[in-house]
Amino acid sequence: MPDGGKQTPIDSAMVGRATGQTPNYGVVDSRYVIQGTTTAWMSPGPGLPPLTEFPSAQTRGRQFDFPVNVNLIPRARTYEQVSFDQLRALADNCDILRLVIENEKDNLAALKWKFKPIDTKKKPDDRCKQLTAFFQMPDKEHTWDEWLRMLLEDLFVIDAPTLYPLKTKGGDVAPSGTLTDWYGFEPMDGATIKRFILPNGRTPLPPNPAYQQILKGIQAVDYTRDELIYRPRNPRTNKIYGYSPVEQVLTTVNISIRRALNQLSYYTEGNVPDLLFGVPDSWQPDQIKQFQAWWDSLTVGQTKKHGRFIPGGIAPHDTKPLALKDEYDEWLARVICFAFSTAPTPFIKQMNRATADNAKEEAKQEGLLPRMNWIRNLVNYIVWKYFGWTDLEFDWDQAEELDPLIAAQIQDLKVRNGTKSVDEARQEDGDDPIGMGNAVYTATGPVGVMDFDKQQEEKQRAAAEASAAAAHAGGAPRASGEEPPDDTPSSDKPASAAPKDESGAPDKHAHAHLEKKKSLTGTDPDAEHIADGADALAEIIEPFLEAQAGVIAAQLGAALGLGKMAEDDPKFRSDEAVDKLDFADWRDIVPKVEDQLVRVAVAGGTDALKQLDLFSDETKDQMTERATAWAKERAAEMVGMKLDADGKLVPNPDAKWQITQGTRELIRGTVTDAVRGGWSNDRLAAALKDGAGFSKERAMNIARTESGFADTAGNIAGWKASEVVEGKQWRAAPGCCDLCRDLDGEIVGLDETFSNGSNGAPAHPKCRCANLPVLKTK
């Protein structure tokens, strides 16, 4: 560069245009390259340059176009359409709005809360206890509920919740790391706080004042961002102050107030009588006046409520027939409630339960949870900024569900899946423990949750029992923990050492291949076909029981003469009527139940043959024949019937586990109440449907038990067809009842019953015991 020359930097945009990095859209003029101007046909033209008299740095990044000298305005919200005082007046004078606000405050103040480490792997320490104690009375004057309600009032109405951090000994408000340095966080009237902003439209940083309190119209005191907590929930980029729910429905609230005033005037204003009476046409004015005077003497009081007599026949004429409430009132209530995400149920016409529950859940998700999040963020801001404990956080105790029904359902789910024990659930409810540990609740009952070592021990015990049963069939089972005489597994050891010249004798061990099996598991209460069978049976039994409730109620109504009070002994009458009930219609369910029992029994028998490694068609056909025969008998027996020689259903006085007799016993109390109270047939039918005898739970219980019966019967049918099994052994489930525990290890023949009178598991509803095959030794 020559001496005296001037160095001018080249704009990067010019370089981009000259090098082709910026598209020219067909413009090749040099002015486009140098200046960026285009001469294209009908071009948009160059943009106006910024004003050069003001440096761009003073306006770059400005949040919004605020009024000039806005910080000099002596009052808050001067440029807004509505003031803080007007918002509060609206909230205080609209009944529906005030009720909604108070309801929201009640809901949020009732929630349980806690402090915990942010790191979920850490446990709460002493600081969490200190914070909990501190926020029980955050300002040393009001409790948490009262303190929170004060903040929420300003949040909902003016969106200017404000707290004043107060130190015990005064001084700087920097984080101290200890609670004793802080006296409290006192609520202040957010309507007295005016915000300052920087030229970029944002709040000034300390030590510059960020807020100013206006008292009696005078600028009283300035605060920095550290000296005052000003937390509107709904700030906007183009406004200095927040946007409250009340302001969002300003017009609707105004209409609601005016409508209420109009309704009030209906009762308090006007000089037109509410009612006019017609008199005969022949009456003269002086006669009407005379009669009116006499009438008024009878009804002394405010003249507005007096009737007036006019010519035209003796007939009353109402001068105010208009309704005081219509659909528009509901619309106003809906809009106000929607602004707070509150269900409008109390203010509108009755809705069905499903719709009401839906609205309640939506209101919870849309309204309560976001405000819970705002409160959590506010408290965390205090803990992190003023206490300096950034590793702790405030959180809601979600174990305390808002809806008691939902809380009970959550607790029930945790108990059933083993996450929580019954005792833990009882202690949460304030009840004493009863000694029940964790368990997983399956379709057939509870299964105790044990640690891994105990589970392995249980598996080894079950395998040892099965091996002992196979090795000592017909004799006493080996005691628990007894080992074989040498290192040879009991299932592999031959019954006796055969002489060399007799090693091939066929009668020494007719089924040697079975002894190589490590264990025979027998019946399995968790088998898939049992669960499928239970579901299929439930689909049959549940609607059948529901329909029979009305049929049984009609029979009882005819027999008892329901509808009038009982004059003789209600218990005797009801028992007599119940004992004489006709269950003939119940035989209609037999074919459907029979099909499902056959399916489960054959599946159980097939599993039994697989365990024995028997797959011949002949063996399977024999098993299927036996299983099908059992299913036919059991389906009939279930409703108190049996098959005669012709295959027809006839009453069976010796039927076991019949649901008809069980139904009688379950409805006796209800029928007695019906006789004593003179119920109608419809009321009795409704009570029976809601009772245990015809309930969905009973249908599922019957289905599970019958499916378990079918599986055991199928296994026994398979064992009989195999010709290698001579008996069956009871294996009690872990944590079983005393009845089943007494049966543990008991061995009987295939056609014999156990000591409890049953052919095998289940011994009772929800029984989880199993039966093992006992192999022949010769």
JSON list of N, CA and C in Angstrom, two decimals, residues 473-510:
[
{"chain": "A", "resi": 473, "resn": "ALA", "atom": "N", "xyz": [-41.06, -95.33, 44.69]},
{"chain": "A", "resi": 473, "resn": "ALA", "atom": "CA", "xyz": [-42.50, -95.37, 44.43]},
{"chain": "A", "resi": 473, "resn": "ALA", "atom": "C", "xyz": [-43.16, -96.42, 45.29]},
{"chain": "A", "resi": 474, "resn": "GLY", "atom": "N", "xyz": [-44.27, -96.06, 45.89]},
{"chain": "A", "resi": 474, "resn": "GLY", "atom": "CA", "xyz": [-45.03, -96.99, 46.70]},
{"chain": "A", "resi": 474, "resn": "GLY", "atom": "C", "xyz": [-44.55, -97.07, 48.12]},
{"chain": "A", "resi": 475, "resn": "GLY", "atom": "N", "xyz": [-43.34, -96.66, 48.44]},
{"chain": "A", "resi": 475, "resn": "GLY", "atom": "CA", "xyz": [-42.82, -96.69, 49.78]},
{"chain": "A", "resi": 475, "resn": "GLY", "atom": "C", "xyz": [-42.81, -95.31, 50.39]},
{"chain": "A", "resi": 476, "resn": "ALA", "atom": "N", "xyz": [-42.16, -95.21, 51.54]},
{"chain": "A", "resi": 476, "resn": "ALA", "atom": "CA", "xyz": [-42.09, -93.92, 52.22]},
{"chain": "A", "resi": 476, "resn": "ALA", "atom": "C", "xyz": [-41.15, -93.00, 51.46]},
{"chain": "A", "resi": 477, "resn": "PRO", "atom": "N", "xyz": [-41.51, -91.76, 51.27]},
{"chain": "A", "resi": 477, "resn": "PRO", "atom": "CA", "xyz": [-40.63, -90.84, 50.56]},
{"chain": "A", "resi": 477, "resn": "PRO", "atom": "C", "xyz": [-39.39, -90.54, 51.38]},
{"chain": "A", "resi": 478, "resn": "ARG", "atom": "N", "xyz": [-38.30, -90.26, 50.67]},
{"chain": "A", "resi": 478, "resn": "ARG", "atom": "CA", "xyz": [-37.04, -89.95, 51.34]},
{"chain": "A", "resi": 478, "resn": "ARG", "atom": "C", "xyz": [-37.20, -88.64, 52.09]},
{"chain": "A", "resi": 479, "resn": "ALA", "atom": "N", "xyz": [-36.64, -88.60, 53.28]},
{"chain": "A", "resi": 479, "resn": "ALA", "atom": "CA", "xyz": [-36.72, -87.39, 54.08]},
{"chain": "A", "resi": 479, "resn": "ALA", "atom": "C", "xyz": [-35.97, -86.26, 53.42]},
{"chain": "A", "resi": 480, "resn": "SER", "atom": "N", "xyz": [-36.40, -85.04, 53.74]},
{"chain": "A", "resi": 480, "resn": "SER", "atom": "CA", "xyz": [-35.75, -83.88, 53.14]},
{"chain": "A", "resi": 480, "resn": "SER", "atom": "C", "xyz": [-34.30, -83.81, 53.58]},
{"chain": "A", "resi": 481, "resn": "GLY", "atom": "N", "xyz": [-33.42, -83.67, 52.62]},
{"chain": "A", "resi": 481, "resn": "GLY", "atom": "CA", "xyz": [-31.99, -83.57, 52.89]},
{"chain": "A", "resi": 481, "resn": "GLY", "atom": "C", "xyz": [-31.28, -84.90, 52.85]},
{"chain": "A", "resi": 482, "resn": "GLU", "atom": "N", "xyz": [-32.00, -86.05, 52.78]},
{"chain": "A", "resi": 482, "resn": "GLU", "atom": "CA", "xyz": [-31.34, -87.35, 52.72]},
{"chain": "A", "resi": 482, "resn": "GLU", "atom": "C", "xyz": [-30.74, -87.56, 51.34]},
{"chain": "A", "resi": 483, "resn": "GLU", "atom": "N", "xyz": [-29.50, -87.97, 51.28]},
{"chain": "A", "resi": 483, "resn": "GLU", "atom": "CA", "xyz": [-28.78, -88.12, 50.03]},
{"chain": "A", "resi": 483, "resn": "GLU", "atom": "C", "xyz": [-28.71, -89.59, 49.64]},
{"chain": "A", "resi": 484, "resn": "PRO", "atom": "N", "xyz": [-28.49, -89.87, 48.36]},
{"chain": "A", "resi": 484, "resn": "PRO", "atom": "CA", "xyz": [-28.28, -91.26, 47.93]},
{"chain": "A", "resi": 484, "resn": "PRO", "atom": "C", "xyz": [-27.05, -91.85, 48.61]},
{"chain": "A", "resi": 485, "resn": "PRO", "atom": "N", "xyz": [-26.95, -93.18, 48.67]},
{"chain": "A", "resi": 485, "resn": "PRO", "atom": "CA", "xyz": [-25.86, -93.82, 49.39]},
{"chain": "A", "resi": 485, "resn": "PRO", "atom": "C", "xyz": [-24.49, -93.54, 48.80]},
{"chain": "A", "resi": 486, "resn": "ASP", "atom": "N", "xyz": [-24.38, -93.16, 47.50]},
{"chain": "A", "resi": 486, "resn": "ASP", "atom": "CA", "xyz": [-23.08, -92.83, 46.94]},
{"chain": "A", "resi": 486, "resn": "ASP", "atom": "C", "xyz": [-23.24, -91.65, 46.00]},
{"chain": "A", "resi": 487, "resn": "ASP", "atom": "N", "xyz": [-22.21, -91.39, 45.17]},
{"chain": "A", "resi": 487, "resn": "ASP", "atom": "CA", "xyz": [-22.22, -90.22, 44.30]},
{"chain": "A", "resi": 487, "resn": "ASP", "atom": "C", "xyz": [-23.14, -90.36, 43.11]},
{"chain": "A", "resi": 488, "resn": "THR", "atom": "N", "xyz": [-23.70, -91.52, 42.88]},
{"chain": "A", "resi": 488, "resn": "THR", "atom": "CA", "xyz": [-24.60, -91.71, 41.74]},
{"chain": "A", "resi": 488, "resn": "THR", "atom": "C", "xyz": [-25.92, -91.01, 42.02]},
{"chain": "A", "resi": 489, "resn": "PRO", "atom": "N", "xyz": [-26.41, -90.14, 41.13]},
{"chain": "A", "resi": 489, "resn": "PRO", "atom": "CA", "xyz": [-27.70, -89.48, 41.36]},
{"chain": "A", "resi": 489, "resn": "PRO", "atom": "C", "xyz": [-28.79, -90.51, 41.55]},
{"chain": "A", "resi": 490, "resn": "SER", "atom": "N", "xyz": [-29.74, -90.20, 42.41]},
{"chain": "A", "resi": 490, "resn": "SER", "atom": "CA", "xyz": [-30.79, -91.16, 42.73]},
{"chain": "A", "resi": 490, "resn": "SER", "atom": "C", "xyz": [-31.57, -91.56, 41.50]},
{"chain": "A", "resi": 491, "resn": "SER", "atom": "N", "xyz": [-31.75, -90.64, 40.55]},
{"chain": "A", "resi": 491, "resn": "SER", "atom": "CA", "xyz": [-32.53, -90.95, 39.37]},
{"chain": "A", "resi": 491, "resn": "SER", "atom": "C", "xyz": [-31.78, -91.83, 38.40]},
{"chain": "A", "resi": 492, "resn": "ASP", "atom": "N", "xyz": [-30.44, -91.91, 38.53]},
{"chain": "A", "resi": 492, "resn": "ASP", "atom": "CA", "xyz": [-29.64, -92.74, 37.63]},
{"chain": "A", "resi": 492, "resn": "ASP", "atom": "C", "xyz": [-29.25, -94.07, 38.24]},
{"chain": "A", "resi": 493, "resn": "LYS", "atom": "N", "xyz": [-29.41, -94.20, 39.53]},
{"chain": "A", "resi": 493, "resn": "LYS", "atom": "CA", "xyz": [-28.96, -95.41, 40.20]},
{"chain": "A", "resi": 493, "resn": "LYS", "atom": "C", "xyz": [-29.98, -96.52, 40.01]},
{"chain": "A", "resi": 494, "resn": "PRO", "atom": "N", "xyz": [-29.60, -97.73, 39.57]},
{"chain": "A", "resi": 494, "resn": "PRO", "atom": "CA", "xyz": [-30.56, -98.82, 39.41]},
{"chain": "A", "resi": 494, "resn": "PRO", "atom": "C", "xyz": [-31.06, -99.29, 40.76]},
{"chain": "A", "resi": 495, "resn": "ALA", "atom": "N", "xyz": [-32.23, -99.93, 40.73]},
{"chain": "A", "resi": 495, "resn": "ALA", "atom": "CA", "xyz": [-32.82, -100.39, 41.98]},
{"chain": "A", "resi": 495, "resn": "ALA", "atom": "C", "xyz": [-31.97, -101.45, 42.64]},
{"chain": "A", "resi": 496, "resn": "SER", "atom": "N", "xyz": [-31.33, -102.31, 41.87]},
{"chain": "A", "resi": 496, "resn": "SER", "atom": "CA", "xyz": [-30.46, -103.35, 42.43]},
{"chain": "A", "resi": 496, "resn": "SER", "atom": "C", "xyz": [-29.47, -103.75, 41.36]},
{"chain": "A", "resi": 497, "resn": "ALA", "atom": "N", "xyz": [-28.32, -104.24, 41.80]},
{"chain": "A", "resi": 497, "resn": "ALA", "atom": "CA", "xyz": [-27.29, -104.66, 40.85]},
{"chain": "A", "resi": 497, "resn": "ALA", "atom": "C", "xyz": [-27.65, -106.02, 40.29]},
{"chain": "A", "resi": 498, "resn": "ALA", "atom": "N", "xyz": [-27.87, -106.08, 39.00]},
{"chain": "A", "resi": 498, "resn": "ALA", "atom": "CA", "xyz": [-28.25, -107.35, 38.37]},
{"chain": "A", "resi": 498, "resn": "ALA", "atom": "C", "xyz": [-27.03, -108.21, 38.15]},
{"chain": "A", "resi": 499, "resn": "PRO", "atom": "N", "xyz": [-27.11, -109.52, 38.40]},
{"chain": "A", "resi": 499, "resn": "PRO", "atom": "CA", "xyz": [-26.02, -110.43, 38.09]},
{"chain": "A", "resi": 499, "resn": "PRO", "atom": "C", "xyz": [-25.71, -110.39, 36.61]},
{"chain": "A", "resi": 500, "resn": "LYS", "atom": "N", "xyz": [-24.45, -110.71, 36.30]},
{"chain": "A", "resi": 500, "resn": "LYS", "atom": "CA", "xyz": [-24.02, -110.63, 34.92]},
{"chain": "A", "resi": 500, "resn": "LYS", "atom": "C", "xyz": [-24.83, -111.53, 34.02]},
{"chain": "A", "resi": 501, "resn": "ASP", "atom": "N", "xyz": [-25.23, -112.70, 34.56]},
{"chain": "A", "resi": 501, "resn": "ASP", "atom": "CA", "xyz": [-25.97, -113.61, 33.70]},
{"chain": "A", "resi": 501, "resn": "ASP", "atom": "C", "xyz": [-27.43, -113.23, 33.60]},
{"chain": "A", "resi": 502, "resn": "GLU", "atom": "N", "xyz": [-27.88, -112.23, 34.40]},
{"chain": "A", "resi": 502, "resn": "GLU", "atom": "CA", "xyz": [-29.27, -111.82, 34.35]},
{"chain": "A", "resi": 502, "resn": "GLU", "atom": "C", "xyz": [-29.43, -110.35, 33.95]},
{"chain": "A", "resi": 503, "resn": "SER", "atom": "N", "xyz": [-28.37, -109.76, 33.40]},
{"chain": "A", "resi": 503, "resn": "SER", "atom": "CA", "xyz": [-28.43, -108.34, 33.08]},
{"chain": "A", "resi": 503, "resn": "SER", "atom": "C", "xyz": [-29.47, -108.00, 32.05]},
{"chain": "A", "resi": 504, "resn": "GLY", "atom": "N", "xyz": [-29.87, -108.96, 31.25]},
{"chain": "A", "resi": 504, "resn": "GLY", "atom": "CA", "xyz": [-30.83, -108.67, 30.20]},
{"chain": "A", "resi": 504, "resn": "GLY", "atom": "C", "xyz": [-32.23, -109.08, 30.54]},
{"chain": "A", "resi": 505, "resn": "ALA", "atom": "N", "xyz": [-32.50, -109.43, 31.81]},
{"chain": "A", "resi": 505, "resn": "ALA", "atom": "CA", "xyz": [-33.85, -109.87, 32.18]},
{"chain": "A", "resi": 505, "resn": "ALA", "atom": "C", "xyz": [-34.84, -108.74, 31.96]},
{"chain": "A", "resi": 506, "resn": "PRO", "atom": "N", "xyz": [-35.92, -108.98, 31.18]},
{"chain": "A", "resi": 506, "resn": "PRO", "atom": "CA", "xyz": [-36.84, -107.91, 30.84]},
{"chain": "A", "resi": 506, "resn": "PRO", "atom": "C", "xyz": [-37.67, -107.45, 32.00]},
{"chain": "A", "resi": 507, "resn": "ASP", "atom": "N", "xyz": [-37.89, -108.29, 33.04]},
{"chain": "A", "resi": 507, "resn": "ASP", "atom": "CA", "xyz": [-38.77, -107.89, 34.13]},
{"chain": "A", "resi": 507, "resn": "ASP", "atom": "C", "xyz": [-38.02, -107.17, 35.25]},
{"chain": "A", "resi": 508, "resn": "LYS", "atom": "N", "xyz": [-36.72, -106.98, 35.11]},
{"chain": "A", "resi": 508, "resn": "LYS", "atom": "CA", "xyz": [-35.97, -106.34, 36.18]},
{"chain": "A", "resi": 508, "resn": "LYS", "atom": "C", "xyz": [-36.26, -104.85, 36.23]},
{"chain": "A", "resi": 509, "resn": "HIS", "atom": "N", "xyz": [-36.26, -104.20, 35.08]},
{"chain": "A", "resi": 509, "resn": "HIS", "atom": "CA", "xyz": [-36.62, -102.79, 34.98]},
{"chain": "A", "resi": 509, "resn": "HIS", "atom": "C", "xyz": [-37.31, -102.58, 33.66]},
{"chain": "A", "resi": 510, "resn": "ALA", "atom": "N", "xyz": [-38.61, -102.65, 33.67]},
{"chain": "A", "resi": 510, "resn": "ALA", "atom": "CA", "xyz": [-39.36, -102.56, 32.43]},
{"chain": "A", "resi": 510, "resn": "ALA", "atom": "C", "xyz": [-39.30, -101.16, 31.82]}
]
